[in-house]
Coordinates of C-alpha atoms in Angstrom, one line a residue:
X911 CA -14.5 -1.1 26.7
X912 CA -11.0 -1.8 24.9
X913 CA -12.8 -5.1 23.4
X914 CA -16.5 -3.5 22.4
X915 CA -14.3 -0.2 20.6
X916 CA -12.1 -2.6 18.4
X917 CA -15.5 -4.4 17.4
X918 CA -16.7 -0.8 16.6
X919 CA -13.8 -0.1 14.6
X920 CA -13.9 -3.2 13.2
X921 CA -17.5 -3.3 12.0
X922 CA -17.1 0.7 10.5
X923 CA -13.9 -0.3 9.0
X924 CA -15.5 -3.1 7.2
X925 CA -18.5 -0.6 6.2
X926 CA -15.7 1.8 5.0
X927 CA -14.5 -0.9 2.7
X928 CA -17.9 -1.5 0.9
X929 CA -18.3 1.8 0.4
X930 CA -14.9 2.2 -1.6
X931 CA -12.5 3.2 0.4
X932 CA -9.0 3.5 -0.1
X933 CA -7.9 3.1 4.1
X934 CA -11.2 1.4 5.5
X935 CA -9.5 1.7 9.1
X936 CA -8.0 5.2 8.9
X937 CA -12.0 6.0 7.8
X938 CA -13.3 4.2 10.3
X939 CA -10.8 5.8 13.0
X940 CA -11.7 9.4 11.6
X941 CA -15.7 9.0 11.5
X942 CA -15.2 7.7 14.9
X943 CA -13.1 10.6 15.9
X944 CA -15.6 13.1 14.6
X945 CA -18.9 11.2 16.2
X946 CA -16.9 11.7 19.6
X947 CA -16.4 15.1 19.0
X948 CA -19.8 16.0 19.2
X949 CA -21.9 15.7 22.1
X950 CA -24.7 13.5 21.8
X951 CA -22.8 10.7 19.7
X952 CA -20.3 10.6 22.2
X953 CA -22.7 10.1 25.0
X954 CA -23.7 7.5 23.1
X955 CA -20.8 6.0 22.1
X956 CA -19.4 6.0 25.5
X957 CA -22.9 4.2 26.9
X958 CA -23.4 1.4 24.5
X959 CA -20.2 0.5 23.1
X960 CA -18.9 -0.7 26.8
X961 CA -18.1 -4.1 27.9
X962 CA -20.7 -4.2 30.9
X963 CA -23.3 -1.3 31.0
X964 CA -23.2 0.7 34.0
X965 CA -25.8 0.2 36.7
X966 CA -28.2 2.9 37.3
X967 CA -26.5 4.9 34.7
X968 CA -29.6 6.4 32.8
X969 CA -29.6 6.1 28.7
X970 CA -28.2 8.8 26.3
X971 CA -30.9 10.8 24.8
X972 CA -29.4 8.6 21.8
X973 CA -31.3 5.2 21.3
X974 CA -28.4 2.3 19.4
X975 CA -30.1 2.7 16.0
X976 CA -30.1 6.0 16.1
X977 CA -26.2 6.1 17.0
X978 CA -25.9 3.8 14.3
X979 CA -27.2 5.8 11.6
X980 CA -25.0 8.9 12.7
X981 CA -22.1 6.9 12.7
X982 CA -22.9 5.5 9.4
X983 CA -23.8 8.8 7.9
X984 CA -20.2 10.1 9.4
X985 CA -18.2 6.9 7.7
X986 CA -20.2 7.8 4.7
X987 CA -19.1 11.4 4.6
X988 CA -15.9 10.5 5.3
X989 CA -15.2 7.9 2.5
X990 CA -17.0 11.1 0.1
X991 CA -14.2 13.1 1.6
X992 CA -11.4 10.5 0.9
X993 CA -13.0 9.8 -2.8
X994 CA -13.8 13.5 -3.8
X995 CA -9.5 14.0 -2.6
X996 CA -8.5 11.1 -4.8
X997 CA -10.4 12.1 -7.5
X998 CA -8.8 15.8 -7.9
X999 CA -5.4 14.6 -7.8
X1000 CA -5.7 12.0 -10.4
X1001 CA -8.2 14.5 -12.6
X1002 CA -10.7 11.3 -13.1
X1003 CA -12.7 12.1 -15.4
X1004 CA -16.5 11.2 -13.6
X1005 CA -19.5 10.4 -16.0
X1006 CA -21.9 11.1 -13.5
X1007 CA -22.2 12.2 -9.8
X1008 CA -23.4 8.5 -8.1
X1009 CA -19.6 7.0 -9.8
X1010 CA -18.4 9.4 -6.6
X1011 CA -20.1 6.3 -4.5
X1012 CA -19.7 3.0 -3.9
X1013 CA -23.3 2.0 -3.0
X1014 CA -24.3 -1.0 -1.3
X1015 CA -25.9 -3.8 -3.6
X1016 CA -29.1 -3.8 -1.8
X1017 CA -29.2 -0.5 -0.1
X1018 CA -31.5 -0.5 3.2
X1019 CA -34.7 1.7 3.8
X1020 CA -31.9 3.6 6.6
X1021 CA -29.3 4.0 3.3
X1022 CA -31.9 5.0 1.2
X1023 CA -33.0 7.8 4.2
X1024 CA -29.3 9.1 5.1
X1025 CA -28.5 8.8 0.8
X1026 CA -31.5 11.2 0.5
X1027 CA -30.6 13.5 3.4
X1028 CA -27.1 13.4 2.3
X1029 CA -28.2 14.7 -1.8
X1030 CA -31.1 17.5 0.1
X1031 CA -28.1 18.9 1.6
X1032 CA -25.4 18.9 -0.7
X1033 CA -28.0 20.4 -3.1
X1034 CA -29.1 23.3 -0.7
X1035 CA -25.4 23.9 -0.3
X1036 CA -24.4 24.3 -3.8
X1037 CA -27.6 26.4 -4.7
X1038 CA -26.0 28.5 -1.9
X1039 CA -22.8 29.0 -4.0
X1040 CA -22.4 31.7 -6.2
X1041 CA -22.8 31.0 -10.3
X1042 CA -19.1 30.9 -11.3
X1043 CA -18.2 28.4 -8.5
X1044 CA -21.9 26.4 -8.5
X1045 CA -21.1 26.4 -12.6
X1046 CA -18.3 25.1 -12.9
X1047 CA -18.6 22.0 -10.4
X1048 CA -21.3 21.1 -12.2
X1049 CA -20.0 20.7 -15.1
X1050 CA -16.6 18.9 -13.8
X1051 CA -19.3 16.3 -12.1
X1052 CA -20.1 16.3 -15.7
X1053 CA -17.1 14.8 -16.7
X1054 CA -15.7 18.2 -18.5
X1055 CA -11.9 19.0 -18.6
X1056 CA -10.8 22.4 -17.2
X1057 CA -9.5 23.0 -20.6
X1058 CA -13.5 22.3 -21.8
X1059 CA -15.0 24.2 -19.4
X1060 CA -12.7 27.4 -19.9
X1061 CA -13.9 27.2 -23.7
X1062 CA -17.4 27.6 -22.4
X1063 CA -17.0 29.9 -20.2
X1064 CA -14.8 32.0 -21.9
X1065 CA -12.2 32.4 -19.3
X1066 CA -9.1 30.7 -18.8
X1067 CA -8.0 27.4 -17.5
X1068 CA -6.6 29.0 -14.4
X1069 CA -9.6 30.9 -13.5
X1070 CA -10.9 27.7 -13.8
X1071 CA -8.8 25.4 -11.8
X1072 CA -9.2 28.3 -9.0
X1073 CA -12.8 28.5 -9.2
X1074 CA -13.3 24.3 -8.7
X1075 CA -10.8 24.6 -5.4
X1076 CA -12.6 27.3 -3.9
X1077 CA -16.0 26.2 -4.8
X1078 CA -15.2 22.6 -3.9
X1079 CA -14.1 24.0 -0.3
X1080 CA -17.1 26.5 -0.1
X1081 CA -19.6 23.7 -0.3
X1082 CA -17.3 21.5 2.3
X1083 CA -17.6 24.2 4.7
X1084 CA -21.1 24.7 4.2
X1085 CA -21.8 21.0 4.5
X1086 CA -19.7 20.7 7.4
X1087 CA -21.9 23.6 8.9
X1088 CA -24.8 22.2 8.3
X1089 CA -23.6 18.8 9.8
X1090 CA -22.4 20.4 12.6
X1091 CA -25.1 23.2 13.3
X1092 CA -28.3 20.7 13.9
X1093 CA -29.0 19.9 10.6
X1094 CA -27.6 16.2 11.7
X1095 CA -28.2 12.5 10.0
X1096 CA -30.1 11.6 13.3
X1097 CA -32.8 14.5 13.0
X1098 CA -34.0 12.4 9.9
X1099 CA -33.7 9.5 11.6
X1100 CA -36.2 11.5 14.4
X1101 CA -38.2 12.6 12.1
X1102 CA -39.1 9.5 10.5
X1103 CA -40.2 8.0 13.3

């Protein structure tokens, strides 16, 4: 199994670094950690990525592409994770919300599916938010300065700074619950079949 996991790595890590990110093998460790935290994917990940497949060991309810596209929705979220960090401590200024992404040149129909399932999501979760937090993360994806956004909202840059760091972890939680809860990459995947 040693040899099949470093291809695995390997193959994520490589993902990871197309995607735009900083440590494409610390990414591809950590999406890999989190896919064998949860049940299915580790069934899965156990099953396939072996260097001779058991005998008479029955499938995981998983089939390869649909491990596939969990794991590649997990790198994905993971490289966001990374990306979103950097960008906060070097107050980047972002002129609109796909710069947060390194997209693929040609994206496949499977991209295209987990990209949409990805945006449905985060957009349900920040709808969830209340207006002072959903406000002003809109308008820092907007490019605004705290200092610009305080002058709109008439409060003070502070109250600002706060709001963006609680709001920013609000909708992580709530994206992470919705990851976690059954709301998952590979329901789309079942669904579109």
């Amino acid at each position: 199994m040693a040899s099949e996991y470093r291809r695995l790595v390997a193959a994520l890590a490589s993902k990871a670094a197309r995607l735009g990110s900083n440590d494409p093998e610390a990414a591809a460790q950590e999406a890999l950690k989190r896919s064998l935290a949860h049940t299915m994917s580790r069934a899965a990940v156990e099953f396939y990525f072996q260097d001779d497949l058991p005998a008479g060991v029955p499938p995981p309810e998983w089939r390869l592409d649909q491990l596939l596209a969990w794991l590649h929705g997990v790198l994905r979220f993971v490289v966001s994770e990374e990306r979103a960090r950097m960008s906060f401590r070097r107050e980047v200024r972002v002129d609109d919300m796909d710069a947060l992404h390194a997209h693929d040149q040609e994206p496949s129909r499977l991209d295209r599916l987990i990209d949409d399932q990805q945006q449905r999501i985060v957009r349900e979760c920040l709808a969830e938010l209340t207006d002072d937090y959903r406000t002003v993360l809109t308008l820092r994806m907007e490019g605004l300065k705290y200092a610009d956004i305080a002058a709109r909202l008439g409060v003070n840059e502070n109250t600002v700074a706060t709001w963006v760091r609680r709001g920013t972890r609000a909708a992580i939680d709530r994206i992470r619950a919705r990851l976690d809860g059954g709301v998952s990459l590979s329901g789309a995947v079942r669904s579109q079949e």
